[in-house]
Coordinates of N, CA, C and O in Angstrom, one line a residue:
M1 N 0.6 -1.1 0.0 CA -0.2 0.2 0.0 C 0.8 1.4 0.0 O 1.8 1.2 0.5
K2 N 0.6 2.4 -0.1 CA 1.4 3.3 -0.8 C 0.7 4.2 0.0 O -0.6 4.6 1.1
V3 N 1.6 5.9 0.4 CA 1.1 6.4 1.3 C 0.0 7.0 1.1 O -1.0 7.7 1.6
I4 N -0.3 7.5 -0.6 CA -1.0 8.2 -1.2 C -2.4 7.6 -0.6 O -3.8 8.7 -0.6
D5 N -2.5 6.3 -0.4 CA -3.5 5.2 0.1 C -4.4 6.2 1.3 O -5.8 5.4 1.5
I6 N -3.4 6.5 2.3 CA -4.2 7.1 3.2 C -3.8 8.1 4.2 O -4.2 8.6 4.9
M7 N -2.8 9.3 3.2 CA -2.5 10.1 3.7 C -3.7 10.7 3.9 O -4.5 10.9 3.3
T8 N -3.7 12.4 5.1 CA -4.9 13.1 5.4 C -4.7 14.4 4.1 O -3.7 15.3 4.1
T9 N -5.5 14.8 3.7 CA -5.6 15.9 2.4 C -5.8 17.3 2.8 O -5.6 18.4 2.1
D10 N -6.9 16.8 3.6 CA -7.6 18.6 4.2 C -6.5 18.1 5.4 O -7.1 18.4 6.2
V11 N -5.3 18.9 5.3 CA -4.8 19.3 6.2 C -4.5 20.9 6.8 O -4.5 21.9 5.3
Q12 N -5.0 21.6 7.9 CA -5.0 23.0 7.7 C -3.4 23.1 8.2 O -2.5 22.5 8.8
T13 N -3.0 24.6 7.8 CA -2.3 25.5 7.6 C -1.9 26.4 8.4 O -2.9 26.9 8.3
C14 N -0.8 26.9 8.3 CA -0.5 28.4 8.7 C 0.6 29.1 8.1 O 1.3 28.3 7.5
T15 N 0.3 30.4 8.7 CA 1.6 30.8 7.9 C 2.9 31.3 9.2 O 2.5 31.5 10.0
M16 N 4.1 31.5 8.8 CA 5.3 32.1 9.6 C 4.5 33.3 11.2 O 5.3 33.4 11.6
D17 N 3.6 34.1 10.1 CA 3.3 35.1 11.0 C 2.4 35.0 12.3 O 1.8 35.7 12.5
A18 N 1.5 33.3 12.4 CA 0.6 33.1 13.4 C 1.1 33.1 14.4 O 2.5 32.8 14.7
S19 N 0.0 34.0 15.6 CA 1.1 33.3 16.7 C 0.9 32.7 17.2 O 0.2 31.8 17.3
L20 N 2.2 32.6 18.7 CA 1.7 31.5 18.9 C -0.3 30.8 20.2 O -0.1 29.7 19.7
R21 N -0.3 32.2 20.1 CA -1.8 31.8 21.1 C -2.8 30.8 19.7 O -3.1 30.5 19.9
E22 N -2.6 32.1 18.8 CA -3.7 31.4 17.5 C -2.9 29.8 16.8 O -4.2 28.9 16.8
I23 N -1.6 29.3 17.0 CA -1.4 28.0 16.6 C -2.3 27.3 17.7 O -2.6 26.6 17.1
A24 N -1.5 27.8 19.3 CA -2.5 27.1 20.1 C -4.0 26.8 20.1 O -4.4 25.9 20.0
G25 N -4.8 27.8 19.8 CA -6.2 28.1 19.1 C -6.4 27.1 18.3 O -7.6 25.9 18.2
M26 N -6.2 26.8 17.3 CA -5.8 26.2 16.0 C -6.1 24.7 16.4 O -7.3 23.8 16.2
M27 N -4.6 24.0 17.0 CA -5.0 23.0 17.6 C -5.7 22.5 18.1 O -6.4 21.7 18.1
M28 N -6.2 23.4 19.1 CA -7.1 22.7 20.0 C -8.8 22.7 19.0 O -9.5 21.9 19.1
G29 N -8.7 23.8 18.1 CA -10.2 23.8 17.8 C -10.8 22.1 16.2 O -11.2 22.1 16.4
W30 N -8.8 22.5 16.3 CA -9.1 21.5 14.7 C -8.5 19.4 15.7 O -8.8 19.2 14.9
D31 N -8.5 20.0 16.5 CA -8.1 18.6 17.5 C -6.7 18.5 17.4 O -6.8 16.6 16.8
V32 N -5.9 18.8 16.3 CA -4.1 18.3 16.4 C -3.2 18.2 16.6 O -3.7 19.6 17.5
G33 N -2.4 17.4 16.8 CA -0.8 17.6 17.4 C 0.4 18.6 17.1 O 1.7 19.2 17.2
S34 N 0.0 19.1 15.3 CA 0.9 19.6 14.7 C 0.4 20.6 13.4 O -0.8 19.9 13.3
I35 N 0.5 22.4 13.0 CA 0.5 22.7 12.2 C 1.4 22.7 11.0 O 2.3 23.0 11.4
P36 N 1.3 21.8 9.8 CA 2.2 22.9 8.9 C 1.9 24.0 8.4 O 0.7 24.6 8.2
V37 N 3.7 24.7 8.1 CA 4.0 26.2 7.9 C 3.9 26.7 6.8 O 5.0 26.0 6.1
V38 N 3.5 26.9 5.9 CA 3.2 26.9 4.2 C 3.6 28.4 4.1 O 2.8 29.2 4.8
E39 N 4.7 28.9 3.4 CA 5.0 30.5 3.1 C 5.6 30.5 1.7 O 6.3 29.5 0.9
N40 N 4.4 31.4 1.1 CA 4.6 31.2 -0.5 C 4.4 30.3 -1.2 O 5.0 29.9 -1.9
G41 N 3.4 29.4 -0.6 CA 2.9 27.7 -1.3 C 3.7 26.8 -1.4 O 3.8 25.7 -2.0
R42 N 5.0 26.8 -0.5 CA 5.7 26.3 -0.4 C 6.2 25.8 1.1 O 5.3 26.4 2.2
L43 N 6.2 24.0 1.5 CA 6.0 23.9 2.7 C 7.5 24.4 4.1 O 8.6 23.9 3.0
A44 N 7.2 25.4 4.6 CA 8.3 26.3 5.1 C 8.6 25.6 6.3 O 9.8 25.8 7.0
G45 N 7.7 24.8 7.1 CA 8.4 23.4 8.3 C 7.1 23.4 9.0 O 6.2 23.6 8.5
I46 N 7.0 22.9 9.9 CA 5.5 22.6 11.3 C 5.8 22.9 13.0 O 7.0 22.9 12.8
I47 N 5.1 23.4 13.1 CA 4.5 23.3 14.4 C 3.9 22.3 15.7 O 3.2 22.0 14.6
T48 N 4.6 22.0 15.9 CA 4.0 20.6 17.3 C 3.5 21.6 18.3 O 4.2 22.5 18.7
D49 N 2.6 20.3 19.1 CA 2.4 21.5 20.5 C 3.7 21.1 21.0 O 3.9 21.5 22.0
R50 N 4.3 20.3 21.1 CA 5.7 20.3 22.0 C 6.2 21.8 21.6 O 7.2 22.1 22.4
D51 N 7.1 21.7 20.4 CA 7.4 23.2 20.4 C 6.8 24.2 20.7 O 7.4 25.4 21.2
L52 N 5.0 24.5 20.7 CA 4.7 24.8 21.2 C 5.6 25.4 23.0 O 5.4 26.2 23.9
V53 N 5.4 24.6 23.3 CA 5.3 23.9 25.1 C 7.3 24.5 25.4 O 7.7 24.7 25.8
I54 N 8.0 23.7 24.5 CA 9.2 24.2 25.2 C 10.2 24.6 24.1 O 10.9 25.8 25.3
R55 N 10.0 25.2 23.1 CA 10.6 26.3 22.2 C 9.7 27.8 22.3 O 10.2 28.7 22.4
G56 N 8.3 27.6 22.8 CA 8.1 28.5 23.5 C 7.7 28.9 24.3 O 8.4 30.0 25.3
I57 N 6.5 28.7 25.4 CA 6.5 28.5 26.2 C 7.7 28.7 27.4 O 8.2 29.3 28.8
A58 N 8.4 27.5 27.7 CA 9.2 27.2 28.4 C 11.0 28.0 28.2 O 11.6 28.4 29.3
A59 N 10.7 29.2 26.7 CA 11.9 29.7 26.2 C 11.8 31.0 26.8 O 11.9 31.8 26.2
D60 N 10.4 31.0 27.3 CA 9.6 32.3 27.3 C 9.3 33.3 26.7 O 9.7 34.3 26.5
F61 N 8.8 32.7 25.1 CA 8.7 33.6 24.1 C 7.2 33.8 24.4 O 6.5 33.1 25.1
G62 N 6.6 35.3 24.0 CA 5.0 35.4 24.4 C 3.8 34.4 24.0 O 4.7 34.7 23.0
L63 N 2.6 35.1 24.0 CA 2.1 34.2 23.4 C 2.1 35.0 21.9 O 0.7 34.6 21.1
D64 N 2.1 36.1 21.9 CA 2.0 37.1 20.7 C 3.3 36.7 19.5 O 3.0 37.6 18.9
A65 N 3.9 36.0 20.3 CA 5.6 35.7 19.1 C 4.6 34.9 17.8 O 4.0 34.3 17.9
S66 N 5.7 35.3 17.2 CA 4.9 34.7 15.4 C 5.9 33.0 15.9 O 6.4 33.3 16.3
V67 N 5.0 32.2 15.4 CA 5.8 31.2 14.9 C 7.1 30.9 14.4 O 7.6 30.1 14.7
R68 N 7.2 31.7 13.0 CA 8.5 31.4 13.1 C 9.9 31.4 13.7 O 10.7 31.2 13.4
E69 N 9.0 31.7 15.0 CA 10.4 32.0 16.2 C 10.5 30.8 16.6 O 11.9 30.4 17.2
I70 N 10.1 30.2 16.7 CA 9.9 28.8 17.2 C 9.7 27.3 16.4 O 10.1 25.7 16.4
L71 N 9.3 27.5 15.4 CA 8.8 26.0 13.8 C 10.0 25.4 14.0 O 11.4 25.9 13.8
S72 N 9.6 24.0 13.7 CA 10.6 23.3 13.3 C 11.0 23.5 11.7 O 10.4 22.7 10.7
A73 N 11.9 23.7 11.3 CA 12.3 23.8 9.9 C 13.3 23.2 9.3 O 13.1 22.8 8.1
D74 N 13.8 21.9 9.9 CA 14.1 21.2 9.5 C 13.5 19.6 8.9 O 13.3 18.9 10.4
L75 N 12.7 19.8 8.2 CA 12.2 19.0 8.2 C 12.4 17.7 7.2 O 13.4 17.4 6.7
V76 N 11.4 16.5 7.8 CA 12.2 14.7 7.1 C 10.0 15.0 6.5 O 9.2 15.2 7.5
T77 N 10.1 14.9 5.2 CA 8.7 14.6 4.1 C 9.2 13.5 3.2 O 10.2 12.7 3.3
G78 N 7.9 12.5 3.6 CA 7.6 11.6 2.5 C 6.8 11.9 0.6 O 7.0 13.0 1.1
R79 N 7.0 11.2 0.2 CA 6.6 11.2 -1.3 C 5.3 10.3 -1.3 O 5.3 9.3 -0.5
P80 N 4.1 10.7 -2.0 CA 3.2 10.4 -2.1 C 2.9 8.9 -2.6 O 2.2 8.1 -2.2
D81 N 4.6 8.3 -3.3 CA 4.6 7.4 -4.1 C 5.3 5.9 -3.1 O 5.6 5.1 -3.3
M82 N 5.4 6.4 -1.4 CA 6.1 6.0 -0.7 C 5.2 4.4 -0.4 O 3.9 4.8 -0.2
D83 N 5.4 3.4 -0.1 CA 5.4 2.6 0.3 C 5.3 2.9 2.4 O 6.2 3.4 2.1
L84 N 3.9 2.0 2.2 CA 3.6 2.4 4.1 C 5.0 1.6 5.2 O 5.1 2.2 6.3
E85 N 5.6 1.1 4.2 CA 6.7 1.1 4.9 C 7.7 1.4 4.9 O 9.0 1.4 6.3
E86 N 7.9 1.7 3.9 CA 9.3 3.0 4.3 C 8.9 4.0 4.9 O 10.0 4.6 5.7
A87 N 7.5 4.2 4.9 CA 7.2 5.7 5.5 C 7.2 5.3 7.0 O 7.9 6.6 7.3
A88 N 7.0 4.2 7.6 CA 7.5 4.0 8.8 C 8.3 3.5 9.5 O 9.2 4.4 10.4
D89 N 9.3 3.3 8.6 CA 11.1 3.3 8.8 C 11.1 4.0 8.9 O 12.4 5.0 9.7
L90 N 10.9 5.5 7.6 CA 11.6 7.1 8.3 C 11.3 7.2 9.7 O 12.0 8.0 10.0
M91 N 10.0 7.6 9.4 CA 9.7 7.7 10.7 C 10.5 7.5 12.1 O 10.1 8.3 13.2
A92 N 10.5 6.4 11.8 CA 10.8 5.0 13.0 C 12.4 6.0 13.3 O 13.3 6.5 14.9
E93 N 12.8 6.4 12.1 CA 15.0 6.6 12.1 C 14.8 8.1 12.7 O 15.8 8.4 13.4
H94 N 13.9 8.7 12.6 CA 13.7 10.0 12.7 C 13.2 10.4 14.3 O 13.0 12.1 14.7
Q95 N 12.1 9.3 14.5 CA 11.7 9.6 16.1 C 10.7 10.7 15.9 O 10.5 12.0 16.6
I96 N 9.8 10.6 14.6 CA 8.8 11.6 14.1 C 7.2 11.3 14.0 O 7.0 9.7 13.9
R97 N 6.5 11.2 14.5 CA 4.8 11.2 14.8 C 4.2 11.4 13.4 O 3.2 10.7 13.2
R98 N 4.7 12.2 13.0 CA 3.7 13.0 11.7 C 4.7 13.2 11.1 O 5.9 13.8 10.8
L99 N 4.4 13.0 9.6 CA 5.3 12.6 8.1 C 4.3 13.7 6.9 O 3.6 12.9 6.5
P100 N 5.1 15.3 7.0 CA 4.3 15.8 5.5 C 4.6 15.5 4.7 O 5.5 14.6 4.2
I101 N 3.4 15.0 3.5 CA 4.3 14.4 2.7 C 3.8 15.2 1.3 O 3.2 16.7 1.0
V102 N 4.8 15.5 0.1 CA 5.1 16.7 -0.6 C 4.8 16.2 -1.8 O 6.4 14.7 -2.2
E103 N 5.3 17.1 -2.9 CA 5.9 16.1 -4.5 C 6.8 18.4 -4.3 O 5.7 19.0 -4.7
G104 N 7.6 18.1 -4.5 CA 8.8 19.0 -4.5 C 8.5 19.9 -3.4 O 8.7 19.2 -2.5
D105 N 8.5 21.0 -3.0 CA 8.1 21.4 -1.6 C 6.7 22.0 -1.2 O 6.3 22.9 -1.1
K106 N 5.7 21.5 -2.2 CA 4.0 21.8 -2.3 C 3.4 20.9 -1.6 O 3.8 19.2 -1.8
L107 N 2.7 20.5 -0.2 CA 2.4 19.7 0.9 C 0.8 19.6 0.0 O 0.4 20.5 -0.3
L108 N 1.2 18.2 0.3 CA 0.0 17.6 -0.4 C -0.9 16.7 0.6 O -2.3 16.4 0.5
G109 N -0.3 16.0 2.1 CA -0.8 16.1 2.4 C -0.1 15.7 4.2 O 0.7 16.2 4.3
I110 N -0.8 14.4 5.2 CA 0.1 14.7 6.6 C -0.2 12.9 6.7 O -1.7 12.4 6.1
V111 N 0.4 12.1 7.0 CA 0.5 10.8 7.4 C 1.1 11.0 9.1 O 2.1 10.9 9.3
S112 N 0.5 10.3 9.6 CA 0.7 10.0 10.8 C 1.2 8.5 11.5 O 0.7 7.8 10.8
L113 N 1.4 8.6 12.6 CA 1.6 7.1 13.0 C 0.5 6.2 13.1 O 0.4 4.8 12.2
G114 N 0.4 6.8 13.6 CA -1.2 5.8 13.6 C -2.7 5.7 12.5 O -2.7 5.0 12.5
D115 N -2.1 6.4 12.2 CA -3.0 6.4 10.3 C -1.9 4.7 9.6 O -2.8 3.6 9.3
V116 N -0.6 4.3 10.2 CA 0.2 3.8 9.7 C -0.6 2.7 9.8 O -0.7 1.6 9.8
A117 N -0.2 2.5 11.6 CA -0.7 1.8 12.6 C -2.3 1.4 12.4 O -2.5 -0.2 12.8
V118 N -2.9 1.9 11.9 CA -4.8 1.7 12.1 C -4.9 0.6 10.8 O -5.6 0.0 10.6
K119 N -4.3 1.4 10.0 CA -5.0 0.5 8.8 C -4.2 -0.6 8.3 O -4.8 -1.8 7.7
D120 N -3.0 -1.0 8.7 CA -2.5 -2.3 9.2 C -1.9 -2.7 10.4 O -0.9 -2.5 10.7
P121 N -2.9 -3.2 11.5 CA -2.6 -3.4 12.8 C -1.4 -4.6 12.6 O -0.8 -4.1 14.1
S122 N -1.2 -5.4 11.7 CA -0.7 -7.0 11.9 C 0.6 -6.2 11.5 O 1.3 -7.0 11.5
D123 N 1.1 -4.9 10.4 CA 1.8 -4.8 10.0 C 3.2 -4.8 11.4 O 3.8 -3.9 11.8
M124 N 4.5 -5.0 10.7 CA 5.4 -5.0 11.3 C 6.6 -4.2 11.8 O 6.9 -3.6 12.6
H125 N 6.6 -3.5 10.5 CA 7.1 -2.1 10.5 C 6.1 -0.9 11.5 O 7.2 -0.4 12.0
A126 N 4.8 -0.9 11.8 CA 4.3 0.4 12.4 C 5.0 0.1 13.8 O 4.9 1.3 14.3
G127 N 4.4 -1.3 14.1 CA 5.0 -1.8 15.4 C 6.9 -1.0 16.0 O 6.6 -0.9 16.8
A128 N 7.4 -1.3 14.7 CA 8.5 -1.3 15.2 C 8.6 0.4 15.1 O 9.5 0.6 16.1
A129 N 8.4 1.2 14.3 CA 8.0 2.6 14.1 C 7.8 2.9 15.5 O 8.5 3.9 16.2
I130 N 6.8 2.3 15.8 CA 5.8 2.8 17.4 C 7.1 2.8 18.5 O 7.2 3.4 19.3
E131 N 7.6 1.7 18.3 CA 9.0 1.5 19.5 C 9.8 2.0 19.7 O 10.2 3.1 19.8
D132 N 10.3 2.8 18.6 CA 11.3 3.3 18.2 C 11.1 4.8 18.2 O 12.2 5.5 19.3
I133 N 10.2 5.4 17.8 CA 9.4 6.3 18.4 C 9.4 6.7 19.8 O 10.2 8.1 20.3
S134 N 9.0 6.1 20.6 CA 8.4 6.7 22.0 C 10.1 6.1 22.2 O 9.9 6.6 23.7
K135 N 11.3 5.5 22.1 CA 12.4 5.9 22.6 C 12.9 7.0 22.8 O 12.6 7.9 22.3
P136 N 13.6 6.6 24.3 CA 14.0 8.7 24.7 C 14.8 9.3 23.6 O 15.5 8.5 23.1
A137 N 15.0 10.3 23.5 CA 16.5 10.5 22.8 C 17.7 10.6 23.2 O 18.1 10.8 24.6
E138 N 19.0 10.4 22.6 CA 19.8 10.2 23.4 C 20.3 11.5 23.4 O 20.2 12.4 23.3
P139 N 21.2 11.4 24.9 CA 21.6 13.0 25.1 C 23.1 13.5 24.3 O 23.7 12.4 24.0
S140 N 22.9 14.8 24.1 CA 23.2 15.5 22.9 C 24.7 16.1 24.2 O 24.6 16.5 25.2

């Protein structure tokens, strides 16, 4: 099965100028844990609930600070033609739970680890990915 078969295509996005307060409200309203950041039609980064807490609030940024100050711009992305196993392996390798799917630098959709696991609960790749992603990060 391919990523394109299960990815969410109705992805809510924001711009670099959105405030942390706006992003938190969007996450609450849409019941999501991450929002891709799009600038001039291209995927520029992603903001996660963890970014809001660790890079925003804990780092003393005000709620009116813009997303550009704390977003994750070092993106790991997937392609719509990837196999689910390849996507799960990529997510495990980089310890990420959400994989933006792009063509060039245009956002087409997003796949979560939950999407992969639910699609085929017996898939060993999804189970291994969940285990790898859940491991604590190595100290730097």
